[in-house]
Every structure is written in C-alpha cells, then in structure tokens.
mmCIF file of C-alpha atoms (C1' of nucleotides) in Angstrom:
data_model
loop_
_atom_site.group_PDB
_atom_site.id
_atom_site.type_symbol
_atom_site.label_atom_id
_atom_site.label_comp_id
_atom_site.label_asym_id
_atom_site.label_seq_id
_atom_site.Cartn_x
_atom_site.Cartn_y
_atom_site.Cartn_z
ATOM 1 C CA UNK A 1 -26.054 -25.873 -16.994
ATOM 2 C CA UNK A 2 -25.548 -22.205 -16.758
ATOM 3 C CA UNK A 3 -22.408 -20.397 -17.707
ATOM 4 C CA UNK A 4 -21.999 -19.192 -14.573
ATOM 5 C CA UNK A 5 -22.063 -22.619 -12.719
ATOM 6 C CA UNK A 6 -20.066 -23.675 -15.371
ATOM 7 C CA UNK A 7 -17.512 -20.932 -14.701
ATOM 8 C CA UNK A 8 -17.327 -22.164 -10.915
ATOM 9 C CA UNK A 9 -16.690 -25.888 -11.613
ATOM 10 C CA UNK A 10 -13.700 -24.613 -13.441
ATOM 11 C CA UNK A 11 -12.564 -22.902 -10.290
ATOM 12 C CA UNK A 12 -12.694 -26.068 -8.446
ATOM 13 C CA UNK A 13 -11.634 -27.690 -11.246
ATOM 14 C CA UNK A 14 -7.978 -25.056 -11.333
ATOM 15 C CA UNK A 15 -7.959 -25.408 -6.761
ATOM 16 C CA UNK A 16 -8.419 -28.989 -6.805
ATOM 17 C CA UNK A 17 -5.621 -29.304 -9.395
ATOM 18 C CA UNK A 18 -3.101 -27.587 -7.005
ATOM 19 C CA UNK A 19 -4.214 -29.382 -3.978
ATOM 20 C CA UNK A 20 -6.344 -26.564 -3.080
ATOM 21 C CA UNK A 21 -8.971 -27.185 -0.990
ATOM 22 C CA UNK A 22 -12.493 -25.778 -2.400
ATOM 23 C CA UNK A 23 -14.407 -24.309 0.476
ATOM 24 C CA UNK A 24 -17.949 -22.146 0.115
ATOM 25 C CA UNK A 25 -15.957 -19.682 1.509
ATOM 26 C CA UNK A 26 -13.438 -19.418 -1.305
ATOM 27 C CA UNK A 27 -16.058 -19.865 -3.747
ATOM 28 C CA UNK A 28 -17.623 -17.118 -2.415
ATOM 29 C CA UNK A 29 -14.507 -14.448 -2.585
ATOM 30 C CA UNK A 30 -14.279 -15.710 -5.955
ATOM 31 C CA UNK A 31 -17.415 -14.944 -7.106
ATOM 32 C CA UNK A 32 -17.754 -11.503 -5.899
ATOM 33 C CA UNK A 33 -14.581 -10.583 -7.356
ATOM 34 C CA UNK A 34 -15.685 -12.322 -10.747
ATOM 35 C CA UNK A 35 -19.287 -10.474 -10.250
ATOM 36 C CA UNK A 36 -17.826 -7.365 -9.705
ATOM 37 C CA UNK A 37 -16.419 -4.020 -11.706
ATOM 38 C CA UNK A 38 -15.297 -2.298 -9.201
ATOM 39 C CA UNK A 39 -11.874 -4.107 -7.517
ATOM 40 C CA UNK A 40 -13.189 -4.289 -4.112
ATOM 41 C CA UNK A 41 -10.158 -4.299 -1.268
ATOM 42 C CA UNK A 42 -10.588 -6.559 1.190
ATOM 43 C CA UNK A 43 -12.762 -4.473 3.097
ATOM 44 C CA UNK A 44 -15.352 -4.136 0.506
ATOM 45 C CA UNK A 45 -15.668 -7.993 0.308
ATOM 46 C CA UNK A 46 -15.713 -8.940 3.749
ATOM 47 C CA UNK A 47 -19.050 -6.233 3.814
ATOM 48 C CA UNK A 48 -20.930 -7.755 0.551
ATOM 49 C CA UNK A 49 -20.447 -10.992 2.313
ATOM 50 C CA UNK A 50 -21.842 -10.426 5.193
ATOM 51 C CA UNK A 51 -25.047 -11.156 4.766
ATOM 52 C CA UNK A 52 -24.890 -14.103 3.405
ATOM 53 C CA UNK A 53 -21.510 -15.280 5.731
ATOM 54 C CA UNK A 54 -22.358 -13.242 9.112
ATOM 55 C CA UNK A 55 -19.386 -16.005 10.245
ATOM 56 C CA UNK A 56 -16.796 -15.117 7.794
ATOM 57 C CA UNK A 57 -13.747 -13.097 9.210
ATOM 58 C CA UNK A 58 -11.528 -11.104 7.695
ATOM 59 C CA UNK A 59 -8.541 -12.997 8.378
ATOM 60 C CA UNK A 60 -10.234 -15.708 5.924
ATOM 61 C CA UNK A 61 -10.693 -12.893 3.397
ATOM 62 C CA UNK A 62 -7.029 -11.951 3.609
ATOM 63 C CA UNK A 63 -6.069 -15.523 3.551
ATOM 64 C CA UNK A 64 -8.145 -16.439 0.690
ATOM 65 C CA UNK A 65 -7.391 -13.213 -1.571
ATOM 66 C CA UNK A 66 -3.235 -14.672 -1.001
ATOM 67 C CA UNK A 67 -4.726 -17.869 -2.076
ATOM 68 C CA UNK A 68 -6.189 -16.704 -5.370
ATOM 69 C CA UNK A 69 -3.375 -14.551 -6.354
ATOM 70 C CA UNK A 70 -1.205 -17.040 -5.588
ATOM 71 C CA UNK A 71 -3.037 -19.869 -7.901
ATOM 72 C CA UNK A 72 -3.128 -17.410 -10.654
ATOM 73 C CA UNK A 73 -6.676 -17.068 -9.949
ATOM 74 C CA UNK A 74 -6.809 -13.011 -9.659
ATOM 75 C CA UNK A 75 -4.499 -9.734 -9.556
ATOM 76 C CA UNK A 76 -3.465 -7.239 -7.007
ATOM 77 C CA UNK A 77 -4.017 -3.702 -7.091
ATOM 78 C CA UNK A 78 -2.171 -1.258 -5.682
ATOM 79 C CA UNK A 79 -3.086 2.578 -6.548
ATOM 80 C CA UNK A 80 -1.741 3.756 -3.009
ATOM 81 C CA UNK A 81 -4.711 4.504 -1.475
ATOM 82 C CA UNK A 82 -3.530 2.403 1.424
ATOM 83 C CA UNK A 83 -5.372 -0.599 0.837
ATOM 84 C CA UNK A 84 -5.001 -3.225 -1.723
ATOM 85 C CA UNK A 85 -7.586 -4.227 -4.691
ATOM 86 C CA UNK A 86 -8.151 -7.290 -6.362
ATOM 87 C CA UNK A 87 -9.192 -7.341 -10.088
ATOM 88 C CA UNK A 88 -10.549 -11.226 -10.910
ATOM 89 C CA UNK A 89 -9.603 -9.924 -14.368
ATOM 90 C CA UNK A 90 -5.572 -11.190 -14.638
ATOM 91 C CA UNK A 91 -4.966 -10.238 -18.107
ATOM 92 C CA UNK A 92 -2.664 -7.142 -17.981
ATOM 93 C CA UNK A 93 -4.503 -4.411 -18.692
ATOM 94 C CA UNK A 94 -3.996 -0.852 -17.499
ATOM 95 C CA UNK A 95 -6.575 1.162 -14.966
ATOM 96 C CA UNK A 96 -7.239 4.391 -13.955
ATOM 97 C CA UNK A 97 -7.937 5.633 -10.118
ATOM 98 C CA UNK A 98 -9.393 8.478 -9.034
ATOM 99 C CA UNK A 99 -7.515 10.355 -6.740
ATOM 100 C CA UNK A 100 -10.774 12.037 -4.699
ATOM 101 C CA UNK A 101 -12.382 8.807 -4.130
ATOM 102 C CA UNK A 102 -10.591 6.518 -4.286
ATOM 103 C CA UNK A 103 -12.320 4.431 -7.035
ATOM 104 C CA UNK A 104 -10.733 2.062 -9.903
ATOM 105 C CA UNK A 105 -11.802 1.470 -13.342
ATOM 106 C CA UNK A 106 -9.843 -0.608 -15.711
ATOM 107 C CA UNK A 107 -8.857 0.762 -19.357
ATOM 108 C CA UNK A 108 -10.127 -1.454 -21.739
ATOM 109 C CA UNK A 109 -9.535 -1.236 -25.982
ATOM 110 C CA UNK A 110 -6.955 1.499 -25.679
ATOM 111 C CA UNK A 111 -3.538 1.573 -27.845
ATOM 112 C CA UNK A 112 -1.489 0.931 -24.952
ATOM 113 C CA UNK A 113 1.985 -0.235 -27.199
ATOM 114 C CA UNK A 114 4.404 -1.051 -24.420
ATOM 115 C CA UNK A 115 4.895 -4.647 -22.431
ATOM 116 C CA UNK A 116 5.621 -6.717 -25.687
ATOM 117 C CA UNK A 117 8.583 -9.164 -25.672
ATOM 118 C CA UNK A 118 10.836 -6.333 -27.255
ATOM 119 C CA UNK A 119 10.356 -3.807 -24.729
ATOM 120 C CA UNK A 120 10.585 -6.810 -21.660
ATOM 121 C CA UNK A 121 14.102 -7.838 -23.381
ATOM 122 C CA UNK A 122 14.975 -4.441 -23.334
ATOM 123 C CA UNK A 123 14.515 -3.636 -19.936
ATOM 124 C CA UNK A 124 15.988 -6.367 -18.835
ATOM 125 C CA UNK A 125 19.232 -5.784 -20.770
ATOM 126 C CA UNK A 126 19.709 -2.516 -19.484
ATOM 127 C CA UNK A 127 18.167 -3.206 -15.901
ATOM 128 C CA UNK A 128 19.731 -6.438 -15.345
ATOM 129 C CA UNK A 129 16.384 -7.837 -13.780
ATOM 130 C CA UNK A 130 14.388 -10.441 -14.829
ATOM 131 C CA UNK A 131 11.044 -8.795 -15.536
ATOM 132 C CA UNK A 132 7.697 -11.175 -14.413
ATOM 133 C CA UNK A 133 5.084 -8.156 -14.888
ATOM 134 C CA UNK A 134 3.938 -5.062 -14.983
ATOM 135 C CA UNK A 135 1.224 -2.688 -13.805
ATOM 136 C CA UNK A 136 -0.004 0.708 -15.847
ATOM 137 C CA UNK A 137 -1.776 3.143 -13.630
ATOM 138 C CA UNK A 138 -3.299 6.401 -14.442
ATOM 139 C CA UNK A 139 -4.524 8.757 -11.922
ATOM 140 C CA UNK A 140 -7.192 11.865 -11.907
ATOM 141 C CA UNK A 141 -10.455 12.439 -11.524
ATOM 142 C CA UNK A 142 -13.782 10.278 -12.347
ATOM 143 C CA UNK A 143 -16.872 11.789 -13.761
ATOM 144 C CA UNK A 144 -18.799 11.480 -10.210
ATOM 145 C CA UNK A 145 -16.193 13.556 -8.800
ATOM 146 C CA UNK A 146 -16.243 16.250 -11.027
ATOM 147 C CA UNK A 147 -19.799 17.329 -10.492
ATOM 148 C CA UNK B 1 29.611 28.706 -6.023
ATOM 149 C CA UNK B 2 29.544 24.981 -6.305
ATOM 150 C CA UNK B 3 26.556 22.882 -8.391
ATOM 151 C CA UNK B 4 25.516 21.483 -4.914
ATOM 152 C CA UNK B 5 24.831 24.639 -3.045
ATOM 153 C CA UNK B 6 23.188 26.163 -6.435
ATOM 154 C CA UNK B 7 20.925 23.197 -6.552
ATOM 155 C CA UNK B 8 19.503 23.674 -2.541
ATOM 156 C CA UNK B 9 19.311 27.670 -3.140
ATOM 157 C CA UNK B 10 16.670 26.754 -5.789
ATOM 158 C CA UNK B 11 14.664 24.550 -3.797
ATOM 159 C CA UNK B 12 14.748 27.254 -0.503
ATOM 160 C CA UNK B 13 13.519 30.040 -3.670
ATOM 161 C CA UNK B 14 10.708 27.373 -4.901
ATOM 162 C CA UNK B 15 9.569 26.920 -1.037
ATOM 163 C CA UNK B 16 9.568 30.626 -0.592
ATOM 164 C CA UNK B 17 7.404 31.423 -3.460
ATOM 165 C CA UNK B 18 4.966 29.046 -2.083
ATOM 166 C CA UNK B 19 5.013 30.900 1.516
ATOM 167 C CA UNK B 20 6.403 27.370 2.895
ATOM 168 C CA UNK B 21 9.254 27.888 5.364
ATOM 169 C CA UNK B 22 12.612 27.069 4.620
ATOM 170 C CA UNK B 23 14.003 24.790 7.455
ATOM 171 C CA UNK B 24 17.489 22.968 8.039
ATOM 172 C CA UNK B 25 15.113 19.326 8.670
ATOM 173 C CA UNK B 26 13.020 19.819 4.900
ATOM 174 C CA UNK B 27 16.301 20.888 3.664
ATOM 175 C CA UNK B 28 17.914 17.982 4.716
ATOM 176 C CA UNK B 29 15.407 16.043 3.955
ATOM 177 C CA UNK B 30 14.986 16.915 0.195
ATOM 178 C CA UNK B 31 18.924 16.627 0.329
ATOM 179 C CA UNK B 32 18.686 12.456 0.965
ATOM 180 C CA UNK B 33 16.669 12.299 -1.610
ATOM 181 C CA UNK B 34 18.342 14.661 -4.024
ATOM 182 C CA UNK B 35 21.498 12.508 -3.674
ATOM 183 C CA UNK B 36 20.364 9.121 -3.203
ATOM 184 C CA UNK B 37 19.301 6.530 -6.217
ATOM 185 C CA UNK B 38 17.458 4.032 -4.008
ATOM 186 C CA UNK B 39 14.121 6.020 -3.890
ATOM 187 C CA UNK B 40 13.996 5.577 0.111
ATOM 188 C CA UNK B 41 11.125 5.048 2.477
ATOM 189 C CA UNK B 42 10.522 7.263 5.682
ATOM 190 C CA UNK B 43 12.327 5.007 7.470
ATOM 191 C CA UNK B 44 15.035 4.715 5.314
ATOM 192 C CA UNK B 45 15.541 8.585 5.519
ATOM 193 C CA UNK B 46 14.719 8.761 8.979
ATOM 194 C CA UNK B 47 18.044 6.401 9.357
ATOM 195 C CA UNK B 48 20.157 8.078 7.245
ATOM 196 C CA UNK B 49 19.576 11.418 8.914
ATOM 197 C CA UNK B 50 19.910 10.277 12.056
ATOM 198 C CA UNK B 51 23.879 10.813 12.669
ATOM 199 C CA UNK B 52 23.472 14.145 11.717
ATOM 200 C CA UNK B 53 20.279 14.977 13.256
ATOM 201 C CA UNK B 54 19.533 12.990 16.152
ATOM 202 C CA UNK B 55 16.497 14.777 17.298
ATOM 203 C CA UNK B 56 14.463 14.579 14.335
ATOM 204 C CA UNK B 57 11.431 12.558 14.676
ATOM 205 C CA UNK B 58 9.683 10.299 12.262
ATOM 206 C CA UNK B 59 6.542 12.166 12.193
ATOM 207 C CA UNK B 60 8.907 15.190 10.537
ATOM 208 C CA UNK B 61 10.294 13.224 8.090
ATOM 209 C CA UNK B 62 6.367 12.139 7.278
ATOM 210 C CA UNK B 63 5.127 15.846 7.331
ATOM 211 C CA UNK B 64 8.435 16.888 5.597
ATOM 212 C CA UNK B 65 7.595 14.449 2.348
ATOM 213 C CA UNK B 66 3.987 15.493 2.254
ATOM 214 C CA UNK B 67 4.614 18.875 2.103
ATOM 215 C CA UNK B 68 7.718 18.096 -0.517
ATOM 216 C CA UNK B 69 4.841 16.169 -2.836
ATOM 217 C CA UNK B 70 2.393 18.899 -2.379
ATOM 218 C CA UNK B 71 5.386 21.493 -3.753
ATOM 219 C CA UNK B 72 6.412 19.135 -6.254
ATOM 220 C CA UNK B 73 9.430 19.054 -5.775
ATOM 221 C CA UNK B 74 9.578 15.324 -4.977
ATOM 222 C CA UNK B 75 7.018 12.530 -6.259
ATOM 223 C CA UNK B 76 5.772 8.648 -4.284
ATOM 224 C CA UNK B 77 6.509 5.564 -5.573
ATOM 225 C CA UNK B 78 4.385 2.872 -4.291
ATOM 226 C CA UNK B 79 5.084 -0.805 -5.183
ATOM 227 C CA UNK B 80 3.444 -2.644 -3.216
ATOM 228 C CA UNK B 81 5.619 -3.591 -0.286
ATOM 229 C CA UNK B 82 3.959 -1.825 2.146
ATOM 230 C CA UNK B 83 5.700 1.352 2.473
ATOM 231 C CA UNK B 84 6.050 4.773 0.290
ATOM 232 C CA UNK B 85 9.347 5.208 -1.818
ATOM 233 C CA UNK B 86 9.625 8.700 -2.775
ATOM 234 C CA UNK B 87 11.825 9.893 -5.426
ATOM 235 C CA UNK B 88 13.698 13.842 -6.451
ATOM 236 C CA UNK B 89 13.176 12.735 -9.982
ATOM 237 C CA UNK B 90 9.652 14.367 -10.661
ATOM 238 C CA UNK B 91 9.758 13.408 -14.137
ATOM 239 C CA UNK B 92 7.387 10.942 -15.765
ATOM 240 C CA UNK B 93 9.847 7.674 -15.941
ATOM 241 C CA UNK B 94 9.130 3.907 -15.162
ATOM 242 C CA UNK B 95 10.571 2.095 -12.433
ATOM 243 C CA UNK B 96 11.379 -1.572 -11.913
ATOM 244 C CA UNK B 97 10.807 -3.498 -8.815
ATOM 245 C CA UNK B 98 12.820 -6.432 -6.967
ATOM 246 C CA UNK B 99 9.558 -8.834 -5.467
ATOM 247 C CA UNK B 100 12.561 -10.398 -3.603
ATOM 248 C CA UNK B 101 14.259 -7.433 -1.878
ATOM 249 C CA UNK B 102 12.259 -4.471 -2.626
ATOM 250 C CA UNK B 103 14.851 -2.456 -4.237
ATOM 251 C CA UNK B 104 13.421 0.264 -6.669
ATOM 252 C CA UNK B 105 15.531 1.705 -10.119
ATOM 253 C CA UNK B 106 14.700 3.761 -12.295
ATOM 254 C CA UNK B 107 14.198 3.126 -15.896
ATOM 255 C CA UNK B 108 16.040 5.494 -18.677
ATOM 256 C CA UNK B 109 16.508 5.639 -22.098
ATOM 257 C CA UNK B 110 13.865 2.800 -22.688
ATOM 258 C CA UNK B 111 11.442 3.649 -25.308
ATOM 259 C CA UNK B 112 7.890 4.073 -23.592
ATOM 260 C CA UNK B 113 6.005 5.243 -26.309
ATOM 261 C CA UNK B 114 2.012 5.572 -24.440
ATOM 262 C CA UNK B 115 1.727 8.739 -22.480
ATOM 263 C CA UNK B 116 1.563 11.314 -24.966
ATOM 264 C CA UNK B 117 -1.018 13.702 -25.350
ATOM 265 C CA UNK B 118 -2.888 11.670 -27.571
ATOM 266 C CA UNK B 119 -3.223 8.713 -25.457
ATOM 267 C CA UNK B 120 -4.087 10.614 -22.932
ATOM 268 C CA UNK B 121 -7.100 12.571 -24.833
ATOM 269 C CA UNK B 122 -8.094 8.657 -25.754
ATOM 270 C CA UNK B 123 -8.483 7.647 -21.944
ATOM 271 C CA UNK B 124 -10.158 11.114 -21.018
ATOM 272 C CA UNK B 125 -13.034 10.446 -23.899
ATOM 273 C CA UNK B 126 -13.578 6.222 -22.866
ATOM 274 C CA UNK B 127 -13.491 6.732 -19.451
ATOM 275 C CA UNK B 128 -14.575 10.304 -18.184
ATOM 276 C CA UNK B 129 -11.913 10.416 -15.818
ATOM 277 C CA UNK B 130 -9.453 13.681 -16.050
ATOM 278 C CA UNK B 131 -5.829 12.496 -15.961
ATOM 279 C CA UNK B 132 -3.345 14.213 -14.307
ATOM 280 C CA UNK B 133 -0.651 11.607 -14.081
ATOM 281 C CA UNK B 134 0.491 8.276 -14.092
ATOM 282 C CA UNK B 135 3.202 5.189 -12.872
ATOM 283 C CA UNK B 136 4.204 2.395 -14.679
ATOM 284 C CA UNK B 137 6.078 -0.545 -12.895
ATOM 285 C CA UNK B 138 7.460 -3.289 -13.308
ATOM 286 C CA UNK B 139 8.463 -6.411 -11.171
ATOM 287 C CA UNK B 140 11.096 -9.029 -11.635
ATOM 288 C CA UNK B 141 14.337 -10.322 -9.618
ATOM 289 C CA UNK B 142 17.393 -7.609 -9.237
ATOM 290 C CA UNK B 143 20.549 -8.688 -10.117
ATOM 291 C CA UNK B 144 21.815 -9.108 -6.429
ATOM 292 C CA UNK B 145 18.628 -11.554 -5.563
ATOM 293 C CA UNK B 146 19.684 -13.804 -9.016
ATOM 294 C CA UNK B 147 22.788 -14.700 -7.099
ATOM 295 C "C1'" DC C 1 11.100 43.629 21.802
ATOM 296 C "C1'" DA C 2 6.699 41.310 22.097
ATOM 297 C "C1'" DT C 3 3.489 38.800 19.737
ATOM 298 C "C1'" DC C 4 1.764 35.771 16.409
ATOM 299 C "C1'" DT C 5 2.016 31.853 13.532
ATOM 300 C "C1'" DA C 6 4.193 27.823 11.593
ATOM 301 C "C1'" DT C 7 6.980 23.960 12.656
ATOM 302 C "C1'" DT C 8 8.961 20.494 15.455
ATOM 303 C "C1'" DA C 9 9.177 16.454 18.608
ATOM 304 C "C1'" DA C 10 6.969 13.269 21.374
ATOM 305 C "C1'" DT C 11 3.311 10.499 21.992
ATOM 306 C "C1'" DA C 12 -1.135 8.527 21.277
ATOM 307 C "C1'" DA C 13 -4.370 6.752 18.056
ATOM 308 C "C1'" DT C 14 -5.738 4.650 13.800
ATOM 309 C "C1'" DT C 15 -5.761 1.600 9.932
ATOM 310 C "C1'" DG C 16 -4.660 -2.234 7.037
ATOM 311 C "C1'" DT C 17 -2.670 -6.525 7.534
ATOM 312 C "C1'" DT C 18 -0.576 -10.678 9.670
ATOM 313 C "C1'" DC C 19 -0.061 -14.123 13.252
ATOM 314 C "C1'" DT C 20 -1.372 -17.560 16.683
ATOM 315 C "C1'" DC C 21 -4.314 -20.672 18.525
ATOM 316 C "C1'" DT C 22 -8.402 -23.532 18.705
ATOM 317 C "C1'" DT C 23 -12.263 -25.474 16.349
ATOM 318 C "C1'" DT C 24 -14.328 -26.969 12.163
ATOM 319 C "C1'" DT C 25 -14.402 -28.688 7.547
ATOM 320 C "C1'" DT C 26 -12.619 -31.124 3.666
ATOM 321 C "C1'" DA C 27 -10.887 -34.990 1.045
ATOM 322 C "C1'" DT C 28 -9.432 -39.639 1.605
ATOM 323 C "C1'" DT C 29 -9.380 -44.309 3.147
ATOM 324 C "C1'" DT C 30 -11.385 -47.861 5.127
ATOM 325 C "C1'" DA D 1 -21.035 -44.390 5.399
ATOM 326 C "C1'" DA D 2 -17.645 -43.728 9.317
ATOM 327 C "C1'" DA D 3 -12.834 -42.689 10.568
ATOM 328 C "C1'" DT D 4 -8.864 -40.079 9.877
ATOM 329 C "C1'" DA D 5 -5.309 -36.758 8.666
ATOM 330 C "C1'" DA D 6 -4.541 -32.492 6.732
ATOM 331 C "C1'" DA D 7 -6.013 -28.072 5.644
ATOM 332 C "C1'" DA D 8 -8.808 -24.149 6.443
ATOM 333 C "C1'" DA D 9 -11.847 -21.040 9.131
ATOM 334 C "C1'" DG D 10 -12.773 -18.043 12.980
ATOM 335 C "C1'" DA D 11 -11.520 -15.057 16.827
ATOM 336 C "C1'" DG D 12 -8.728 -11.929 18.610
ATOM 337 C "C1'" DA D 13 -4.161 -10.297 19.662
ATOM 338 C "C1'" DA D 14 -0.158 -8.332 17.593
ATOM 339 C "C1'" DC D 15 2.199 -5.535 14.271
ATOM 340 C "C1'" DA D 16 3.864 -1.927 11.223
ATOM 341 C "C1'" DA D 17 3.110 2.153 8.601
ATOM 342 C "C1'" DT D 18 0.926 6.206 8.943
ATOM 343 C "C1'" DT D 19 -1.825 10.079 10.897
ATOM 344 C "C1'" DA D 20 -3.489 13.066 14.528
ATOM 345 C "C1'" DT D 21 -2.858 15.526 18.770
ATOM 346 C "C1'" DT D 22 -0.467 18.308 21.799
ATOM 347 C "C1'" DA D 23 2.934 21.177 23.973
ATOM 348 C "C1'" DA D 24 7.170 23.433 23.258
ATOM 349 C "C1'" DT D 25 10.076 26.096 20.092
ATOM 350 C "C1'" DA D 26 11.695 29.015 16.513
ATOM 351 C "C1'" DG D 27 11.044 32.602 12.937
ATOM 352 C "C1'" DA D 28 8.760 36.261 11.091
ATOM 353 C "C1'" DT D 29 6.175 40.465 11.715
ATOM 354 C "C1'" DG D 30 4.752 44.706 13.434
#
DNA sequence: CATCTATTAATAATTGTTCTCTTTTTATTT
DNA sequence: AAATAAAAAGAGAACAATTATTAATAGATG
C-alpha cells in the first residue's frame, strides 16, 4: 500500500472515530491541504478542485475546512489579509507572510524559545486566562517580491 | 499645561511633519484609542464617538485608522474574529485573546525572549523574506468567560 | 477674497463568510 | 442487497466588514 493511501485511511480512520462522516468531498479538502505548501484560503481550494469536483460549492468548502479544524485535523491562519488559511500542518510552528502578496510560508528549524509550559503558566498568572494556543507571525517581504 | 493636552500636541506636530491634516474627527479618533485598553474595532470607536460627534460616519473612522497605521502612530491587531482591533501602543508586545468573548489584553512584563536582531537575521537567511515586523497571540478563556 | 486641494459624510459596491432550504449520500439495520 | 434515518452537499440568498465613489465642505494658499 502506498504511504499516501495509507495516510488517508487514517483520516477516515480519526472522522469515523468522531462520528464523522467520510465523504470524497472531505477527502478531497484534505488532501489538497496535506499536498500543499502554500496554506490555500478557501478560495484557492475551491479553484484546484474544480476540475476534478465541477459540483463542489463553496459552502461545502467552508463547511468542511470548520470540520477539519474542528476534529483537530488542520489549523487556521489568519495573517489579515482578509481571508483565512489553512495549514494541514497543526504542530505550532511560526510563519512568515508577505505583506505585497499576500503569500505564507511556515518557519521551520528556527530557535523560536517561547510557548513552553513556563512561559504558558506565566501568562496565565499574570493574565488570568487560560491559555489553549498560540500563533507567531512575521511579516515582510518574500524573495519574488523583491525583484 | 496638563500631560493630556501635551500628549495630542505631539500627535497634531507628527501629522504635520507628514503634510497630513490635523482634524478634530482623527484627533478624536486617535484620542479613543489613546485612552482606551480594550484595543477597539471601527465599530467600537464609531460608538463611542458617537455622543460627541454624531455626524461622523463609519467610513471616517475607517479612513481615519488607515491613515493613523500608515503614520504609525497606531498599529492592527487581528485575531481572528472577523474584525480589526487597533491599538496606540505601537510597541512590539504580545496580546492574549478571549475565543469566548473576543476581548483583547495586552501582555507586559512577560519574558518573550525571540525577536531580537538575531532571530530575525536567522529567518531573513532560511527564508528570503525581509522582515519588518511581527504579532504574537495567544488564545484562551478571559477571566469574565471562566465564570 | 477666490481658488485649489484634502477631507468628510452618505451611499453604493465588493468581498469573504454564513445561513436556509432541498436534494443527495452515507452508514446502519434489516 | 434493500430500506431507513441521519448527516452532508449544493445552490443561492443573506450578512457583515470593508472599500470605493461621489458630492459637499472646510482649510490652506496665493
């Protein structure tokens, strides 16, 4: 079996456990977001779908996206460009958006120190909140933009 | 002359110098968000002006905050809930986010250590991307929304 | 004082997202 | 394998935040 099927029946595997129903059309938000680097809004998914769903609407995409997040399944974005991006990738991990274009690229392997237990208690000791997560954002400009 | 008035006379001098026109609604608005710790919305400032200056339209207070970004003088905050928080405090300092109610604080005197000029050399060289600034938030449940 | 330009206020238009309703599909039980 | 109940998809209207357009107004400039 490939490791990519493989990586699917674990997706039905995670929806069926929560009384999800797995649909092609779920499958197939999944996958481009798990297929993808870029953190495609809603937008962006509905169009690489197209061809091969000409009958998907985007009211499924915005339901399904809610779905996934909601299961655990994959992370919001929000860099304020006025729409929202989804990252398949849920570990917590900072990313950088480029303020011409709009584009998102995560930051991978860099010392980011912050976000461990101490610094959570902390916050929450002088905040009074409980704190469930976080998201590290750095804005400027990407290389295709400069030239 | 009292702190107050001290404080506005800068802001008309830093307008000036940037040929931007000093007028009683960007005044006024800059003034909400001077004195207020809630990091408002548009709307929210739209409301609070309102007693005082019934004729002011939202589209000001929209134009007014744009052109108080583009000065500096004021920065955006943008959680996720749909709407733009802005906030007088232009320095770089996290803020914490209620996923129940929306309210915004600020975080002080927490020790953030990234962000230095080292880290930020680190992200230029693995990614390409010149950065220019950067937001970190966090989410959790306020202290009103635990009750 | 007259003119020129920037700003306001009102309104229309746009965009991303959500809602409602009907039809279809899925998972389950015979 | 067919029947069934529940959930999901699809279509389009509705919505809310924001932006763009326009005409009127105010301030600055010569």
């Amino acid at each position: 079996m490939l490791k990519e099927e493989l990586k699917m029946k674990n997706i039905e595997q995670v929806l069926r456990s929560k009384k999800i129903k797995v649909t092609p059309q779920r499958m197939a938000v999944y996958s481009v977001l798990k297929n993808s680097t870029n953190h495609p809004n809603v937008d962006m998914i509905y169009k690489k779908l197209k061809p091969e769903y000409p009958a998907m609407s985007l009211a499924t995409i915005y339901k399904t996206v809610e779905v996934l997040k909601q299961v655990g399944l994959i992370q919001e974005l929000n860099t304020g460009e006025g729409s929202i991006r989804y990252d398949a990738n849920t570990s917590n991990h900072p990313h950088i958006a480029c303020i011409e274009c709009g584009r998102v690229d995560d930051i991978h392997d860099v010392n980011i120190p912050p976000c461990g237990g101490e610094l959570k208690t902390e916050i929450e000791e002088k905040t009074g909140y409980t704190v469930q997560k976080q998201q590290l954002y750095f804005f400027g400009i990407c290389p295709d933009c400069h030239k």
